[in-house]
């Protein structure tokens, strides 16, 4: 009989994805103000997703 694998925490790759998006924006010639605005929007979106995920986990 096989023993089940213990549940693992999902891998968080959000910081890497946001960093890549911001670096690509800079390489494409976006001005600093636009990159800062993009960073703020991405971080707020990430916070909303995380809070939604945490709320759903607490409901179970």
PDB file of N, CA and C in Angstrom:
ATOM      1  N   UNK A   1       0.843  -1.177   0.000  1.00  0.00           N
ATOM      2  CA  UNK A   1       0.000   0.000   0.000  1.00  0.00           C
ATOM      3  C   UNK A   1       0.899   1.254   0.000  1.00  0.00           C
ATOM      4  N   UNK A   2       0.594   2.161  -0.890  1.00  0.00           N
ATOM      5  CA  UNK A   2       1.379   3.382  -0.984  1.00  0.00           C
ATOM      6  C   UNK A   2       0.922   4.391   0.061  1.00  0.00           C
ATOM      7  N   UNK A   3       1.888   5.109   0.602  1.00  0.00           N
ATOM      8  CA  UNK A   3       1.531   6.187   1.517  1.00  0.00           C
ATOM      9  C   UNK A   3       1.311   7.456   0.700  1.00  0.00           C
ATOM     10  N   UNK A   4       0.272   8.196   1.021  1.00  0.00           N
ATOM     11  CA  UNK A   4       0.020   9.429   0.256  1.00  0.00           C
ATOM     12  C   UNK A   4       1.110  10.454   0.522  1.00  0.00           C
ATOM     13  N   UNK A   5       1.368  11.239  -0.479  1.00  0.00           N
ATOM     14  CA  UNK A   5       2.339  12.326  -0.321  1.00  0.00           C
ATOM     15  C   UNK A   5       1.757  13.388   0.587  1.00  0.00           C
ATOM     16  N   UNK A   6       2.563  13.943   1.469  1.00  0.00           N
ATOM     17  CA  UNK A   6       2.041  15.019   2.324  1.00  0.00           C
ATOM     18  C   UNK A   6       1.703  16.230   1.464  1.00  0.00           C
ATOM     19  N   UNK A   7       0.669  16.957   1.829  1.00  0.00           N
ATOM     20  CA  UNK A   7       0.321  18.144   1.038  1.00  0.00           C
ATOM     21  C   UNK A   7       1.434  19.177   1.102  1.00  0.00           C
ATOM     22  N   UNK A   8       1.727  19.766  -0.033  1.00  0.00           N
ATOM     23  CA  UNK A   8       2.774  20.793  -0.115  1.00  0.00           C
ATOM     24  C   UNK A   8       2.137  22.148  -0.330  1.00  0.00           C
ATOM     25  N   UNK A   9       2.811  23.139   0.160  1.00  0.00           N
ATOM     26  CA  UNK A   9       2.368  24.498  -0.104  1.00  0.00           C
ATOM     27  C   UNK A   9       2.626  24.805  -1.577  1.00  0.00           C
ATOM     28  N   UNK A  10       1.709  25.495  -2.222  1.00  0.00           N
ATOM     29  CA  UNK A  10       1.949  25.835  -3.628  1.00  0.00           C
ATOM     30  C   UNK A  10       3.157  26.747  -3.769  1.00  0.00           C
ATOM     31  N   UNK A  11       3.867  26.566  -4.847  1.00  0.00           N
ATOM     32  CA  UNK A  11       5.042  27.394  -5.089  1.00  0.00           C
ATOM     33  C   UNK A  11       4.622  28.808  -5.462  1.00  0.00           C
ATOM     34  N   UNK A  12       5.214  29.762  -4.833  1.00  0.00           N
ATOM     35  CA  UNK A  12       4.870  31.165  -5.093  1.00  0.00           C
ATOM     36  C   UNK A  12       5.854  31.744  -6.094  1.00  0.00           C
ATOM     37  N   UNK A  13       5.401  31.918  -7.310  1.00  0.00           N
ATOM     38  CA  UNK A  13       6.283  32.480  -8.332  1.00  0.00           C
ATOM     39  C   UNK A  13       5.883  33.915  -8.682  1.00  0.00           C
ATOM     40  N   UNK A  14       4.963  34.492  -7.919  1.00  0.00           N
ATOM     41  CA  UNK A  14       4.520  35.855  -8.197  1.00  0.00           C
ATOM     42  C   UNK A  14       5.661  36.868  -8.194  1.00  0.00           C
ATOM     43  N   UNK A  15       6.556  36.830  -7.212  1.00  0.00           N
ATOM     44  CA  UNK A  15       7.628  37.845  -7.216  1.00  0.00           C
ATOM     45  C   UNK A  15       8.481  37.788  -8.483  1.00  0.00           C
ATOM     46  N   UNK A  16       8.743  36.571  -8.961  1.00  0.00           N
ATOM     47  CA  UNK A  16       9.548  36.421 -10.173  1.00  0.00           C
ATOM     48  C   UNK A  16       8.792  36.949 -11.397  1.00  0.00           C
ATOM     49  N   UNK A  17       7.509  36.648 -11.471  1.00  0.00           N
ATOM     50  CA  UNK A  17       6.710  37.098 -12.610  1.00  0.00           C
ATOM     51  C   UNK A  17       6.628  38.624 -12.646  1.00  0.00           C
ATOM     52  N   UNK A  18       6.395  39.248 -11.499  1.00  0.00           N
ATOM     53  CA  UNK A  18       6.312  40.707 -11.450  1.00  0.00           C
ATOM     54  C   UNK A  18       7.655  41.330 -11.821  1.00  0.00           C
ATOM     55  N   UNK A  19       8.736  40.749 -11.315  1.00  0.00           N
ATOM     56  CA  UNK A  19      10.068  41.268 -11.641  1.00  0.00           C
ATOM     57  C   UNK A  19      10.341  41.188 -13.134  1.00  0.00           C
ATOM     58  N   UNK A  20       9.996  40.067 -13.741  1.00  0.00           N
ATOM     59  CA  UNK A  20      10.218  39.901 -15.184  1.00  0.00           C
ATOM     60  C   UNK A  20       9.409  40.922 -15.974  1.00  0.00           C
ATOM     61  N   UNK A  21       8.158  41.116 -15.597  1.00  0.00           N
ATOM     62  CA  UNK A  21       7.311  42.081 -16.307  1.00  0.00           C
ATOM     63  C   UNK A  21       7.904  43.486 -16.210  1.00  0.00           C
ATOM     64  N   UNK A  22       8.368  43.863 -15.019  1.00  0.00           N
ATOM     65  CA  UNK A  22       8.927  45.207 -14.841  1.00  0.00           C
ATOM     66  C   UNK A  22      10.242  45.373 -15.597  1.00  0.00           C
ATOM     67  N   UNK A  23      11.085  44.347 -15.588  1.00  0.00           N
ATOM     68  CA  UNK A  23      12.349  44.426 -16.331  1.00  0.00           C
ATOM     69  C   UNK A  23      12.078  44.535 -17.835  1.00  0.00           C
ATOM     70  N   UNK A  24      11.121  43.754 -18.323  1.00  0.00           N
ATOM     71  CA  UNK A  24      10.782  43.838 -19.751  1.00  0.00           C
ATOM     72  C   UNK A  24      10.247  45.216 -20.117  1.00  0.00           C
ATOM     73  N   UNK A  25       9.437  45.800 -19.238  1.00  0.00           N
ATOM     74  CA  UNK A  25       8.916  47.143 -19.506  1.00  0.00           C
ATOM     75  C   UNK A  25      10.064  48.149 -19.593  1.00  0.00           C
ATOM     76  N   UNK A  26      11.026  48.039 -18.681  1.00  0.00           N
ATOM     77  CA  UNK A  26      12.179  48.939 -18.732  1.00  0.00           C
ATOM     78  C   UNK A  26      12.999  48.727 -20.007  1.00  0.00           C
ATOM     79  N   UNK A  27      13.192  47.471 -20.385  1.00  0.00           N
ATOM     80  CA  UNK A  27      13.972  47.178 -21.594  1.00  0.00           C
ATOM     81  C   UNK A  27      13.266  47.663 -22.857  1.00  0.00           C
ATOM     82  N   UNK A  28      11.941  47.711 -22.821  1.00  0.00           N
ATOM     83  CA  UNK A  28      11.186  48.181 -23.974  1.00  0.00           C
ATOM     84  C   UNK A  28      11.145  49.699 -24.071  1.00  0.00           C
ATOM     85  N   UNK A  29      11.753  50.370 -23.088  1.00  0.00           N
ATOM     86  CA  UNK A  29      11.846  51.819 -23.164  1.00  0.00           C
ATOM     87  C   UNK A  29      10.749  52.573 -22.431  1.00  0.00           C
ATOM     88  N   UNK A  30       9.996  51.891 -21.575  1.00  0.00           N
ATOM     89  CA  UNK A  30       8.986  52.600 -20.799  1.00  0.00           C
ATOM     90  C   UNK A  30       9.684  53.613 -19.895  1.00  0.00           C
ATOM     91  N   UNK A  31       9.050  54.765 -19.683  1.00  0.00           N
ATOM     92  CA  UNK A  31       9.640  55.737 -18.769  1.00  0.00           C
ATOM     93  C   UNK A  31       9.420  55.283 -17.324  1.00  0.00           C
ATOM     94  N   UNK A  32      10.218  55.857 -16.434  1.00  0.00           N
ATOM     95  CA  UNK A  32      10.222  55.410 -15.040  1.00  0.00           C
ATOM     96  C   UNK A  32       8.866  55.546 -14.373  1.00  0.00           C
ATOM     97  N   UNK A  33       8.163  56.627 -14.666  1.00  0.00           N
ATOM     98  CA  UNK A  33       6.858  56.849 -14.046  1.00  0.00           C
ATOM     99  C   UNK A  33       5.864  55.761 -14.445  1.00  0.00           C
ATOM    100  N   UNK A  34       5.905  55.352 -15.698  1.00  0.00           N
ATOM    101  CA  UNK A  34       4.993  54.306 -16.162  1.00  0.00           C
ATOM    102  C   UNK A  34       5.325  52.955 -15.526  1.00  0.00           C
ATOM    103  N   UNK A  35       6.608  52.675 -15.360  1.00  0.00           N
ATOM    104  CA  UNK A  35       7.016  51.413 -14.737  1.00  0.00           C
ATOM    105  C   UNK A  35       6.604  51.405 -13.266  1.00  0.00           C
ATOM    106  N   UNK A  36       6.725  52.534 -12.600  1.00  0.00           N
ATOM    107  CA  UNK A  36       6.303  52.620 -11.197  1.00  0.00           C
ATOM    108  C   UNK A  36       4.798  52.400 -11.089  1.00  0.00           C
ATOM    109  N   UNK A  37       4.031  53.029 -11.969  1.00  0.00           N
ATOM    110  CA  UNK A  37       2.574  52.826 -11.967  1.00  0.00           C
ATOM    111  C   UNK A  37       2.228  51.370 -12.225  1.00  0.00           C
ATOM    112  N   UNK A  38       2.934  50.739 -13.163  1.00  0.00           N
ATOM    113  CA  UNK A  38       2.705  49.324 -13.453  1.00  0.00           C
ATOM    114  C   UNK A  38       3.019  48.474 -12.226  1.00  0.00           C
ATOM    115  N   UNK A  39       4.109  48.760 -11.543  1.00  0.00           N
ATOM    116  CA  UNK A  39       4.479  48.010 -10.348  1.00  0.00           C
ATOM    117  C   UNK A  39       3.405  48.131  -9.271  1.00  0.00           C
ATOM    118  N   UNK A  40       2.886  49.338  -9.082  1.00  0.00           N
ATOM    119  CA  UNK A  40       1.837  49.553  -8.076  1.00  0.00           C
ATOM    120  C   UNK A  40       0.597  48.753  -8.433  1.00  0.00           C
ATOM    121  N   UNK A  41       0.193  48.804  -9.681  1.00  0.00           N
ATOM    122  CA  UNK A  41      -1.001  48.074 -10.116  1.00  0.00           C
ATOM    123  C   UNK A  41      -0.812  46.572  -9.929  1.00  0.00           C
ATOM    124  N   UNK A  42       0.355  46.057 -10.311  1.00  0.00           N
ATOM    125  CA  UNK A  42       0.605  44.619 -10.169  1.00  0.00           C
ATOM    126  C   UNK A  42       0.619  44.193  -8.706  1.00  0.00           C
ATOM    127  N   UNK A  43       1.217  45.004  -7.842  1.00  0.00           N
ATOM    128  CA  UNK A  43       1.256  44.662  -6.419  1.00  0.00           C
ATOM    129  C   UNK A  43      -0.131  44.722  -5.785  1.00  0.00           C
ATOM    130  N   UNK A  44      -0.945  45.688  -6.172  1.00  0.00           N
ATOM    131  CA  UNK A  44      -2.322  45.756  -5.659  1.00  0.00           C
ATOM    132  C   UNK A  44      -3.120  44.552  -6.158  1.00  0.00           C
ATOM    133  N   UNK A  45      -2.946  44.196  -7.412  1.00  0.00           N
ATOM    134  CA  UNK A  45      -3.622  43.017  -7.949  1.00  0.00           C
ATOM    135  C   UNK A  45      -3.205  41.761  -7.194  1.00  0.00           C
ATOM    136  N   UNK A  46      -1.927  41.624  -6.927  1.00  0.00           N
ATOM    137  CA  UNK A  46      -1.425  40.482  -6.181  1.00  0.00           C
ATOM    138  C   UNK A  46      -2.025  40.443  -4.771  1.00  0.00           C
ATOM    139  N   UNK A  47      -2.109  41.594  -4.124  1.00  0.00           N
ATOM    140  CA  UNK A  47      -2.698  41.652  -2.784  1.00  0.00           C
ATOM    141  C   UNK A  47      -4.166  41.235  -2.803  1.00  0.00           C
ATOM    142  N   UNK A  48      -4.899  41.672  -3.823  1.00  0.00           N
ATOM    143  CA  UNK A  48      -6.306  41.282  -3.934  1.00  0.00           C
ATOM    144  C   UNK A  48      -6.458  39.785  -4.158  1.00  0.00           C
ATOM    145  N   UNK A  49      -5.608  39.230  -5.008  1.00  0.00           N
ATOM    146  CA  UNK A  49      -5.659  37.790  -5.273  1.00  0.00           C
ATOM    147  C   UNK A  49      -5.332  37.016  -4.007  1.00  0.00           C
ATOM    148  N   UNK A  50      -4.294  37.432  -3.295  1.00  0.00           N
ATOM    149  CA  UNK A  50      -3.909  36.736  -2.062  1.00  0.00           C
ATOM    150  C   UNK A  50      -4.995  36.831  -0.999  1.00  0.00           C
ATOM    151  N   UNK A  51      -5.596  37.997  -0.854  1.00  0.00           N
ATOM    152  CA  UNK A  51      -6.640  38.129   0.161  1.00  0.00           C
ATOM    153  C   UNK A  51      -7.863  37.305  -0.217  1.00  0.00           C
ATOM    154  N   UNK A  52      -8.176  37.236  -1.488  1.00  0.00           N
ATOM    155  CA  UNK A  52      -9.291  36.411  -1.940  1.00  0.00           C
ATOM    156  C   UNK A  52      -9.010  34.939  -1.704  1.00  0.00           C
ATOM    157  N   UNK A  53      -7.785  34.518  -1.989  1.00  0.00           N
ATOM    158  CA  UNK A  53      -7.402  33.125  -1.778  1.00  0.00           C
ATOM    159  C   UNK A  53      -7.453  32.784  -0.298  1.00  0.00           C
ATOM    160  N   UNK A  54      -6.959  33.684   0.551  1.00  0.00           N
ATOM    161  CA  UNK A  54      -6.978  33.435   1.994  1.00  0.00           C
ATOM    162  C   UNK A  54      -8.394  33.368   2.520  1.00  0.00           C
ATOM    163  N   UNK A  55      -9.283  34.206   2.018  1.00  0.00           N
ATOM    164  CA  UNK A  55     -10.670  34.179   2.452  1.00  0.00           C
ATOM    165  C   UNK A  55     -11.341  32.880   2.043  1.00  0.00           C
ATOM    166  N   UNK A  56     -11.058  32.391   0.848  1.00  0.00           N
ATOM    167  CA  UNK A  56     -11.638  31.143   0.380  1.00  0.00           C
ATOM    168  C   UNK A  56     -11.124  29.966   1.186  1.00  0.00           C
ATOM    169  N   UNK A  57      -9.851  29.987   1.576  1.00  0.00           N
ATOM    170  CA  UNK A  57      -9.274  28.907   2.377  1.00  0.00           C
ATOM    171  C   UNK A  57      -9.909  28.872   3.774  1.00  0.00           C
ATOM    172  N   UNK A  58     -10.224  30.046   4.321  1.00  0.00           N
ATOM    173  CA  UNK A  58     -10.832  30.115   5.659  1.00  0.00           C
ATOM    174  C   UNK A  58     -12.282  29.637   5.646  1.00  0.00           C
ATOM    175  N   UNK A  59     -12.948  29.704   4.490  1.00  0.00           N
ATOM    176  CA  UNK A  59     -14.341  29.298   4.398  1.00  0.00           C
ATOM    177  C   UNK A  59     -14.507  27.787   4.419  1.00  0.00           C
ATOM    178  N   UNK A  60     -13.451  27.062   4.145  1.00  0.00           N
ATOM    179  CA  UNK A  60     -13.560  25.592   4.061  1.00  0.00           C
ATOM    180  C   UNK A  60     -13.640  24.956   5.417  1.00  0.00           C
TER     181      UNK A  60
END
